[in-house]
Amino acid sequence: MSPVVKGPAWIEHAIWWQVYPLGFVGAFPAPASSGPPQPNQHRLRRLVDWLDHAIALGASGIALGPIFASRTHGYDTTDHYRIDPRLGDDADFEHLVAEARARGLRILLDGVFNHVGVDFPRYVAAADDEASARWFRGRPGRFHTFEGHSELITLNHDNPEVVDYTVDVMRHWLRRGADGWRLDAAYAVPQDFWASVLPRVREHHPGAWFVGELIHGDYAAVVEAATFDSATQYELWKAIWSGLNDGNFFELDWALQRHNGLLGGFVPLTFIGNHDVTRIASRLERAEHVAHALVILMTVGGVPSVYAGDELGFRGVKEERRGGDDAVRPEFGSPPMQTDALGASVFALHQYLIGLRRRNPWLHAACTTALRLDNRHYVYETRSGDDALLVALNIDDEPRRLALSGLGKPRARVVGGSGAPPPEVVDTVVVEPHGWRILGPA
């Protein structure tokens, strides 16, 4: 199968560092002791102080969470044309873009076009204005809401004015320096809406990249119908941590086979953490397996994204309650952040594996093949054309000995792994308990 790369050419080299700005700068939830954030604090500029950290990590772009005016968490948008006053203003955004550009970093924005907040002007006017009421599904007093959240009002995507509005918002911020859009709750929006919007945006911004937030369903069919460039790979995310926790690499291999199928049509956005889920260091039952999760992320096809803090070993559990996201969306101080030995080692591992990926950009669309598979041992080849790496994962309490001749590889060069293996050419590999190896051509 020949992978198909959708979107601009630059995405083949993209590795995102994802940030939830409102939490990152302490704007939401604001500490009660300090009072609500004020517009003149220009908190968005604090992100500039962390751009060199993103460069040191190896990222090529910053994926921002919501930055537009809202009442609370950013997903209840009040004005798509205005930077959230708790973050700053247009000048602060321009400064962030300029500083990112100076470092060669791209910017991905988070667009919420499925629903709006109750302060959205059209919603405020909808009770008395029929034209405004047509912007929403339902009728005044009985408008539809998003997943039962009364403060999130669902837009009427059949209304041409909503289509035009979305097109104009996207173009506006792409003109201002953004490189693409993450489309929030894209799974809840009719696919023909996106198919009406995105081609019109691409007419003016052919180099932009669009990734839809999908969780369940037929990713390939939705991406094609909606004309997305990519989609969030939640199925693989779940299989990574679940397979490691359950000692069930069969689940992971099954997900990677399905992942291979997606790569025939588009390259998904891959991740082991984001602003909506429990952090990987808290999700995994054994600390050693954080390395395995990261190895998988960085050696399979995809557009990898690292959630800010995961590279420092942060922990945090998402809870299904009001305020349940706060633990995974903490405030960051000024860099460099002081870390313990574990945090330093996690950061060094991220640097190494991201560096490996950047030296092997063919991994963007690489497919995997299982060479050895049982519950607690997994050896796979990741390949694109003539380029290939061998990855061996062991989550057992006993070492695993692998004769490469039995894998169709008489010899291979040790590229990296746990336990600081020597970079030598070998014909046999011993992977220590709960260890891993990456091997390349001899």
Short mmCIF file of C-alpha atoms in Angstrom, two decimals:
data_model
loop_
_atom_site.label_atom_id
_atom_site.label_comp_id
_atom_site.label_asym_id
_atom_site.label_seq_id
_atom_site.Cartn_x
_atom_site.Cartn_y
_atom_site.Cartn_z
CA MET A 1 0.00 0.00 0.00
CA SER A 2 1.33 3.45 -0.93
CA PRO A 3 0.48 6.00 1.77
CA VAL A 4 -1.30 9.13 0.64
CA VAL A 5 -0.13 12.39 2.18
CA LYS A 6 -3.00 14.90 2.30
CA GLY A 7 -2.48 18.56 2.99
CA PRO A 8 0.52 20.85 2.54
CA ALA A 9 4.02 19.40 2.14
CA TRP A 10 5.24 20.91 5.42
CA ILE A 11 2.98 18.62 7.46
CA GLU A 12 5.25 15.67 6.60
CA HIS A 13 7.81 17.17 9.00
CA ALA A 14 5.40 18.45 11.66
CA ILE A 15 5.67 17.57 15.34
CA TRP A 16 3.32 19.60 17.51
CA TRP A 17 3.78 20.81 21.07
CA GLN A 18 0.20 21.26 22.23
CA VAL A 19 -0.71 23.96 24.75
CA TYR A 20 -4.02 24.81 26.44
CA PRO A 21 -3.40 28.59 26.74
CA LEU A 22 -6.04 29.57 29.30
CA GLY A 23 -4.72 27.04 31.77
CA PHE A 24 -1.06 27.46 30.81
CA VAL A 25 -1.06 31.15 31.76
CA GLY A 26 -3.36 30.77 34.78
CA ALA A 27 -6.34 32.53 33.18
CA PHE A 28 -8.83 29.68 33.73
CA PRO A 29 -9.66 28.75 36.31
CA ALA A 30 -8.18 31.91 37.81
CA PRO A 31 -6.98 31.60 41.42
CA ALA A 32 -9.56 33.18 43.71
CA SER A 33 -6.82 34.96 45.66
CA SER A 34 -5.64 36.93 42.63
CA GLY A 35 -9.04 37.84 41.21
CA PRO A 36 -10.02 37.49 37.55
CA PRO A 37 -7.30 38.07 34.93
CA GLN A 38 -7.28 41.59 33.49
CA PRO A 39 -6.88 42.50 29.80
CA ASN A 40 -3.80 44.62 30.51
CA GLN A 41 -1.89 41.59 31.80
CA HIS A 42 -1.18 40.38 28.24
CA ARG A 43 -0.80 36.80 29.41
CA LEU A 44 -0.59 35.34 25.90
CA ARG A 45 2.94 36.72 25.71
CA ARG A 46 3.99 34.28 28.42
CA LEU A 47 3.89 31.58 25.77
CA VAL A 48 6.75 33.31 23.97
CA ASP A 49 9.01 32.52 26.93
CA TRP A 50 8.39 28.81 26.26
CA LEU A 51 9.08 28.77 22.53
CA ASP A 52 12.75 27.96 23.05
CA HIS A 53 11.66 25.03 25.21
CA ALA A 54 9.57 23.77 22.29
CA ILE A 55 12.60 24.10 20.02
CA ALA A 56 14.80 22.22 22.50
CA LEU A 57 12.16 19.50 22.65
CA GLY A 58 12.32 19.16 18.86
CA ALA A 59 8.84 20.44 18.01
CA SER A 60 8.18 22.20 14.73
CA GLY A 61 4.93 23.87 15.70
CA ILE A 62 2.67 25.00 18.55
CA ALA A 63 -0.88 23.63 18.61
CA LEU A 64 -2.90 26.13 20.63
CA GLY A 65 -6.12 25.43 22.46
CA PRO A 66 -8.86 28.09 22.36
CA ILE A 67 -7.63 31.69 22.35
CA PHE A 68 -10.86 33.48 21.33
CA ALA A 69 -13.19 35.44 23.60
CA SER A 70 -15.30 33.22 25.84
CA ARG A 71 -16.88 33.20 29.27
CA THR A 72 -15.14 30.18 30.80
CA HIS A 73 -12.96 27.39 29.33
CA GLY A 74 -12.64 28.71 25.79
CA TYR A 75 -15.00 26.24 24.14
CA ASP A 76 -17.98 28.52 24.80
CA THR A 77 -16.93 31.11 22.23
CA THR A 78 -18.34 34.62 22.48
CA ASP A 79 -16.46 36.25 19.59
CA HIS A 80 -14.33 34.32 17.07
CA TYR A 81 -12.70 37.54 15.86
CA ARG A 82 -11.42 38.66 19.26
CA ILE A 83 -8.55 37.31 21.35
CA ASP A 84 -9.84 36.36 24.79
CA PRO A 85 -9.30 39.45 26.99
CA ARG A 86 -7.98 37.16 29.72
CA LEU A 87 -5.12 36.34 27.35
CA GLY A 88 -4.62 39.75 25.77
CA ASP A 89 -5.36 41.34 22.42
CA ASP A 90 -4.50 41.30 18.72
CA ALA A 91 -1.06 42.79 19.35
CA ASP A 92 -0.24 39.94 21.73
CA PHE A 93 -1.25 37.38 19.09
CA GLU A 94 0.84 39.16 16.46
CA HIS A 95 3.81 39.12 18.85
CA LEU A 96 3.40 35.40 19.47
CA VAL A 97 3.20 34.65 15.75
CA ALA A 98 6.25 36.79 14.99
CA GLU A 99 8.33 35.13 17.70
CA ALA A 100 7.22 31.68 16.58
CA ARG A 101 8.08 32.51 12.95
CA ALA A 102 11.52 33.72 14.00
CA ARG A 103 12.16 30.25 15.41
CA GLY A 104 10.66 28.37 12.47
CA LEU A 105 7.60 27.28 14.47
CA ARG A 106 4.15 27.00 12.93
CA ILE A 107 0.87 27.82 14.70
CA LEU A 108 -2.25 25.63 14.79
CA LEU A 109 -5.46 27.22 16.08
CA ASP A 110 -8.40 25.53 17.81
CA GLY A 111 -11.71 26.41 16.15
CA VAL A 112 -15.03 25.72 17.83
CA PHE A 113 -17.66 25.83 15.07
CA ASN A 114 -20.14 23.25 16.33
CA HIS A 115 -21.46 25.41 19.14
CA VAL A 116 -21.08 28.81 20.82
CA GLY A 117 -21.45 30.23 24.30
CA VAL A 118 -24.50 31.95 25.72
CA ASP A 119 -22.83 35.37 25.34
CA PHE A 120 -22.50 34.95 21.58
CA PRO A 121 -24.28 38.04 20.13
CA ARG A 122 -26.52 36.11 17.75
CA TYR A 123 -27.70 33.91 20.62
CA VAL A 124 -28.37 36.91 22.84
CA ALA A 125 -30.53 38.39 20.04
CA ALA A 126 -32.23 35.11 19.08
CA ALA A 127 -35.18 35.45 21.46
CA ASP A 128 -36.44 38.54 19.63
CA ASP A 129 -34.88 38.27 16.18
CA GLU A 130 -35.94 35.58 13.74
CA ALA A 131 -32.83 35.92 11.58
CA SER A 132 -30.60 35.40 14.60
CA ALA A 133 -32.68 32.44 15.79
CA ARG A 134 -32.00 30.72 12.46
CA TRP A 135 -28.32 30.54 13.42
CA PHE A 136 -29.15 27.77 15.91
CA ARG A 137 -30.78 24.37 15.86
CA GLY A 138 -34.22 24.29 17.46
CA ARG A 139 -36.22 27.34 18.42
CA PRO A 140 -36.03 30.06 21.08
CA GLY A 141 -36.35 28.49 24.49
CA ARG A 142 -35.69 25.05 22.99
CA PHE A 143 -32.36 25.47 21.19
CA HIS A 144 -30.21 22.35 20.93
CA THR A 145 -27.16 22.11 23.17
CA PHE A 146 -23.89 20.23 22.79
CA GLU A 147 -23.86 16.91 24.65
CA GLY A 148 -26.22 18.20 27.32
CA HIS A 149 -24.18 21.30 28.26
CA SER A 150 -26.74 24.07 28.64
CA GLU A 151 -24.12 26.78 28.15
CA LEU A 152 -23.05 25.41 24.73
CA ILE A 153 -25.58 26.25 22.02
CA THR A 154 -25.47 24.23 18.80
CA LEU A 155 -25.15 26.19 15.56
CA ASN A 156 -27.46 25.52 12.61
CA HIS A 157 -25.00 24.25 10.01
CA ASP A 158 -27.68 24.31 7.30
CA ASN A 159 -27.81 28.09 7.47
CA PRO A 160 -25.68 29.65 4.68
CA GLU A 161 -24.87 32.56 6.99
CA VAL A 162 -23.19 30.15 9.43
CA VAL A 163 -21.20 28.67 6.54
CA ASP A 164 -20.08 32.13 5.41
CA TYR A 165 -19.23 33.15 8.99
CA THR A 166 -17.04 30.08 9.53
CA VAL A 167 -15.24 30.60 6.23
CA ASP A 168 -14.55 34.22 7.09
CA VAL A 169 -13.29 33.45 10.61
CA MET A 170 -10.87 30.82 9.31
CA ARG A 171 -9.56 33.10 6.58
CA HIS A 172 -9.20 36.00 9.03
CA TRP A 173 -6.80 34.16 11.35
CA LEU A 174 -4.91 32.42 8.55
CA ARG A 175 -4.24 35.89 7.13
CA ARG A 176 -3.02 36.89 10.58
CA GLY A 177 -0.38 34.15 10.59
CA ALA A 178 -1.96 30.86 11.60
CA ASP A 179 -0.99 27.74 9.62
CA GLY A 180 -4.05 25.60 10.18
CA TRP A 181 -7.03 24.65 12.30
CA ARG A 182 -7.97 21.91 14.71
CA LEU A 183 -11.74 21.62 14.30
CA ASP A 184 -13.27 20.98 17.71
CA ALA A 185 -16.11 18.44 18.02
CA ALA A 186 -15.91 17.89 14.27
CA TYR A 187 -17.68 14.56 14.77
CA ALA A 188 -20.86 16.40 15.79
CA VAL A 189 -20.99 18.64 12.71
CA PRO A 190 -22.60 17.52 9.43
CA GLN A 191 -19.89 16.46 7.00
CA ASP A 192 -21.38 18.45 4.15
CA PHE A 193 -20.91 21.62 6.24
CA TRP A 194 -17.15 21.06 6.34
CA ALA A 195 -17.21 20.13 2.65
CA SER A 196 -18.80 23.52 1.96
CA VAL A 197 -16.43 25.48 4.21
CA LEU A 198 -12.94 24.03 3.73
CA PRO A 199 -12.58 24.24 -0.06
CA ARG A 200 -13.50 27.94 0.12
CA VAL A 201 -10.83 28.50 2.76
CA ARG A 202 -8.23 26.56 0.77
CA GLU A 203 -8.88 28.76 -2.27
CA HIS A 204 -7.17 31.59 -0.41
CA HIS A 205 -4.88 29.53 1.85
CA PRO A 206 -3.75 26.38 -0.02
CA GLY A 207 -0.91 25.83 2.45
CA ALA A 208 -3.20 25.50 5.48
CA TRP A 209 -3.80 22.20 7.30
CA PHE A 210 -7.14 21.09 8.78
CA VAL A 211 -7.54 18.32 11.36
CA GLY A 212 -10.96 17.25 12.57
CA GLU A 213 -11.56 16.06 16.12
CA LEU A 214 -12.99 12.55 15.68
CA ILE A 215 -13.35 10.04 18.50
CA HIS A 216 -15.43 7.10 17.24
CA GLY A 217 -16.71 5.94 13.90
CA ASP A 218 -15.29 5.46 10.42
CA TYR A 219 -12.41 7.93 10.38
CA ALA A 220 -11.54 7.39 6.72
CA ALA A 221 -15.10 7.92 5.48
CA VAL A 222 -15.56 11.08 7.54
CA VAL A 223 -12.22 12.57 6.48
CA GLU A 224 -13.07 12.00 2.84
CA ALA A 225 -16.63 13.34 3.06
CA ALA A 226 -15.69 16.35 5.17
CA THR A 227 -12.50 17.07 3.13
CA PHE A 228 -10.31 17.13 6.24
CA ASP A 229 -6.56 16.69 5.85
CA SER A 230 -6.36 14.64 9.05
CA ALA A 231 -8.24 13.44 12.12
CA THR A 232 -7.41 12.75 15.76
CA GLN A 233 -6.41 9.12 16.27
CA TYR A 234 -8.23 8.28 19.50
CA GLU A 235 -8.47 4.60 18.64
CA LEU A 236 -4.68 4.23 18.61
CA TRP A 237 -4.32 6.40 21.74
CA LYS A 238 -6.58 4.05 23.66
CA ALA A 239 -4.87 0.91 22.35
CA ILE A 240 -1.44 2.17 23.40
CA TRP A 241 -2.18 2.72 27.09
CA SER A 242 -4.72 -0.09 27.35
CA GLY A 243 -2.43 -2.63 25.69
CA LEU A 244 0.41 -1.70 28.03
CA ASN A 245 -1.73 -1.76 31.17
CA ASP A 246 -3.48 -5.02 30.33
CA GLY A 247 -0.41 -6.82 29.02
CA ASN A 248 -2.25 -7.24 25.72
CA PHE A 249 -0.18 -6.32 22.70
CA PHE A 250 -2.80 -8.01 20.50
CA GLU A 251 -5.05 -4.98 21.07
CA LEU A 252 -2.26 -2.64 20.02
CA ASP A 253 -1.42 -4.69 16.93
CA TRP A 254 -5.10 -4.74 15.91
CA ALA A 255 -5.24 -0.95 16.23
CA LEU A 256 -2.03 -0.55 14.23
CA GLN A 257 -3.42 -2.71 11.44
CA ARG A 258 -6.43 -0.40 11.26
CA HIS A 259 -4.02 2.55 11.45
CA ASN A 260 -2.20 1.17 8.40
CA GLY A 261 -5.51 1.21 6.56
CA LEU A 262 -6.04 4.87 7.39
CA LEU A 263 -2.59 5.74 6.08
CA GLY A 264 -3.77 4.70 2.64
CA GLY A 265 -5.99 7.79 2.57
CA PHE A 266 -4.66 10.31 5.11
CA VAL A 267 -2.14 10.66 7.94
CA PRO A 268 -3.84 10.95 11.36
CA LEU A 269 -2.87 13.21 14.23
CA THR A 270 -1.32 10.83 16.78
CA PHE A 271 -0.85 11.43 20.49
CA ILE A 272 -0.52 9.80 23.91
CA GLY A 273 -1.84 12.86 25.74
CA ASN A 274 -3.88 16.00 25.20
CA HIS A 275 -5.93 18.57 27.11
CA ASP A 276 -9.00 16.31 27.27
CA VAL A 277 -7.55 13.09 28.74
CA THR A 278 -5.71 11.82 31.80
CA ARG A 279 -1.96 12.33 31.40
CA ILE A 280 -0.05 9.30 30.19
CA ALA A 281 2.14 9.22 33.35
CA SER A 282 -1.04 8.87 35.44
CA ARG A 283 -2.84 6.57 33.01
CA LEU A 284 -0.12 3.89 32.89
CA GLU A 285 0.15 1.54 35.83
CA ARG A 286 3.94 1.16 35.55
CA ALA A 287 6.19 4.20 35.22
CA GLU A 288 8.59 2.30 32.94
CA HIS A 289 5.90 1.98 30.30
CA VAL A 290 5.75 5.72 29.60
CA ALA A 291 8.85 5.09 27.50
CA HIS A 292 7.11 2.31 25.56
CA ALA A 293 4.14 4.57 24.81
CA LEU A 294 6.43 7.31 23.54
CA VAL A 295 8.46 4.86 21.45
CA ILE A 296 5.26 3.71 19.73
CA LEU A 297 4.11 7.29 19.12
CA MET A 298 7.40 8.29 17.53
CA THR A 299 7.97 5.17 15.40
CA VAL A 300 4.59 4.71 13.70
CA GLY A 301 2.98 6.74 10.93
CA GLY A 302 1.21 9.91 11.95
CA VAL A 303 1.54 13.59 12.79
CA PRO A 304 2.76 13.37 16.41
CA SER A 305 1.59 15.78 19.08
CA VAL A 306 3.08 16.11 22.58
CA TYR A 307 0.89 17.71 25.22
CA ALA A 308 2.74 20.38 27.21
CA GLY A 309 3.97 18.88 30.47
CA ASP A 310 4.01 15.27 29.32
CA GLU A 311 7.61 15.78 28.22
CA LEU A 312 8.43 16.74 31.82
CA GLY A 313 6.68 13.76 33.40
CA PHE A 314 3.63 15.70 34.59
CA ARG A 315 0.81 13.73 36.17
CA GLY A 316 -2.89 14.61 36.17
CA VAL A 317 -6.20 12.75 36.20
CA LYS A 318 -9.26 13.89 34.26
CA GLU A 319 -12.52 13.51 36.19
CA GLU A 320 -16.06 13.52 34.85
CA ARG A 321 -17.34 16.49 36.85
CA ARG A 322 -17.42 20.27 36.62
CA GLY A 323 -13.81 21.38 36.84
CA GLY A 324 -12.68 17.83 36.10
CA ASP A 325 -10.24 19.00 33.42
CA ASP A 326 -8.35 21.37 35.71
CA ALA A 327 -5.78 18.81 36.85
CA VAL A 328 -4.62 18.19 33.29
CA ARG A 329 -4.60 21.90 32.37
CA PRO A 330 -2.27 23.44 34.98
CA GLU A 331 -0.58 26.81 34.98
CA PHE A 332 3.06 26.91 33.90
CA GLY A 333 5.47 29.37 35.45
CA SER A 334 8.49 30.87 33.73
CA PRO A 335 11.01 28.56 32.07
CA PRO A 336 13.16 26.72 32.74
CA MET A 337 10.89 24.64 34.94
CA GLN A 338 12.63 22.88 37.80
CA THR A 339 12.24 19.11 37.48
CA ASP A 340 13.40 16.12 39.46
CA ALA A 341 15.59 13.35 38.05
CA LEU A 342 12.58 11.53 36.64
CA GLY A 343 11.32 14.64 34.85
CA ALA A 344 14.76 15.27 33.41
CA SER A 345 15.02 11.71 32.11
CA VAL A 346 11.55 11.89 30.55
CA PHE A 347 12.50 15.11 28.78
CA ALA A 348 15.76 13.59 27.53
CA LEU A 349 13.84 10.58 26.17
CA HIS A 350 11.43 12.89 24.35
CA GLN A 351 14.36 14.77 22.85
CA TYR A 352 16.01 11.57 21.67
CA LEU A 353 12.91 10.00 20.12
CA ILE A 354 11.72 13.24 18.50
CA GLY A 355 15.23 13.70 17.14
CA LEU A 356 15.12 10.16 15.74
CA ARG A 357 11.85 10.94 14.01
CA ARG A 358 13.10 14.19 12.55
CA ARG A 359 16.16 12.40 11.17
CA ASN A 360 13.80 9.87 9.58
CA PRO A 361 10.94 11.98 8.15
CA TRP A 362 9.69 8.97 6.16
CA LEU A 363 8.14 7.78 9.45
CA HIS A 364 5.34 10.31 8.80
CA ALA A 365 3.51 7.80 6.59
CA ALA A 366 5.19 4.54 7.66
CA CYS A 367 3.15 1.35 8.06
CA THR A 368 3.87 -1.34 10.64
CA THR A 369 4.07 -5.11 10.41
CA ALA A 370 4.16 -7.45 13.41
CA LEU A 371 7.16 -9.83 13.35
CA ARG A 372 6.71 -11.29 16.85
CA LEU A 373 3.56 -10.92 18.90
CA ASP A 374 2.28 -12.23 22.18
CA ASN A 375 0.62 -10.62 25.18
CA ARG A 376 3.76 -9.10 26.67
CA HIS A 377 6.22 -8.99 23.76
CA TYR A 378 5.86 -7.10 20.51
CA VAL A 379 8.34 -6.76 17.67
CA TYR A 380 7.26 -4.75 14.67
CA GLU A 381 8.83 -3.37 11.55
CA THR A 382 7.90 0.18 10.62
CA ARG A 383 8.49 0.85 6.93
CA SER A 384 7.97 3.30 4.09
CA GLY A 385 9.42 2.13 0.79
CA ASP A 386 13.04 1.07 1.27
CA ASP A 387 13.31 2.75 4.69
CA ALA A 388 12.63 0.66 7.78
CA LEU A 389 13.25 0.36 11.51
CA LEU A 390 12.72 -2.57 13.86
CA VAL A 391 11.09 -1.93 17.25
CA ALA A 392 11.12 -4.49 20.07
CA LEU A 393 8.97 -3.96 23.18
CA ASN A 394 9.10 -6.12 26.30
CA ILE A 395 6.66 -5.54 29.18
CA ASP A 396 7.39 -8.86 30.88
CA ASP A 397 9.29 -9.40 34.13
CA GLU A 398 11.82 -11.56 32.28
CA PRO A 399 14.32 -10.57 29.58
CA ARG A 400 13.50 -11.35 25.96
CA ARG A 401 16.15 -12.74 23.63
CA LEU A 402 15.67 -12.18 19.91
CA ALA A 403 17.72 -13.86 17.19
CA LEU A 404 17.47 -11.45 14.27
CA SER A 405 17.84 -14.26 11.74
CA GLY A 406 14.45 -15.51 12.90
CA LEU A 407 13.02 -12.11 11.98
CA GLY A 408 14.49 -12.14 8.50
CA LYS A 409 17.22 -9.70 9.54
CA PRO A 410 20.66 -11.36 9.71
CA ARG A 411 22.15 -8.29 11.39
CA ALA A 412 21.01 -4.86 12.49
CA ARG A 413 22.41 -1.76 14.14
CA VAL A 414 21.18 -0.83 17.60
CA VAL A 415 19.79 2.70 17.26
CA GLY A 416 18.56 3.13 20.82
CA GLY A 417 16.76 1.61 23.74
CA SER A 418 16.41 1.34 27.50
CA GLY A 419 19.44 0.49 29.57
CA ALA A 420 21.75 2.55 27.32
CA PRO A 421 22.52 -0.24 24.82
CA PRO A 422 25.74 0.19 22.82
CA PRO A 423 25.30 1.50 19.25
CA GLU A 424 26.67 -1.61 17.59
CA VAL A 425 25.79 -4.07 14.85
CA VAL A 426 24.36 -7.27 16.31
CA ASP A 427 22.77 -10.54 15.25
CA THR A 428 21.01 -11.10 18.58
CA VAL A 429 19.22 -8.67 20.87
CA VAL A 430 18.39 -9.13 24.54
CA VAL A 431 15.67 -6.75 25.71
CA GLU A 432 15.67 -6.41 29.47
CA PRO A 433 12.45 -6.69 31.53
CA HIS A 434 10.12 -3.76 30.73
CA GLY A 435 12.65 -2.54 28.17
CA TRP A 436 12.73 -1.65 24.49
CA ARG A 437 15.04 -1.46 21.50
CA ILE A 438 15.05 0.29 18.16
CA LEU A 439 17.22 -1.18 15.42
CA GLY A 440 18.12 0.09 11.98
CA PRO A 441 20.00 -1.22 8.94
CA ALA A 442 23.41 -2.74 9.68
#
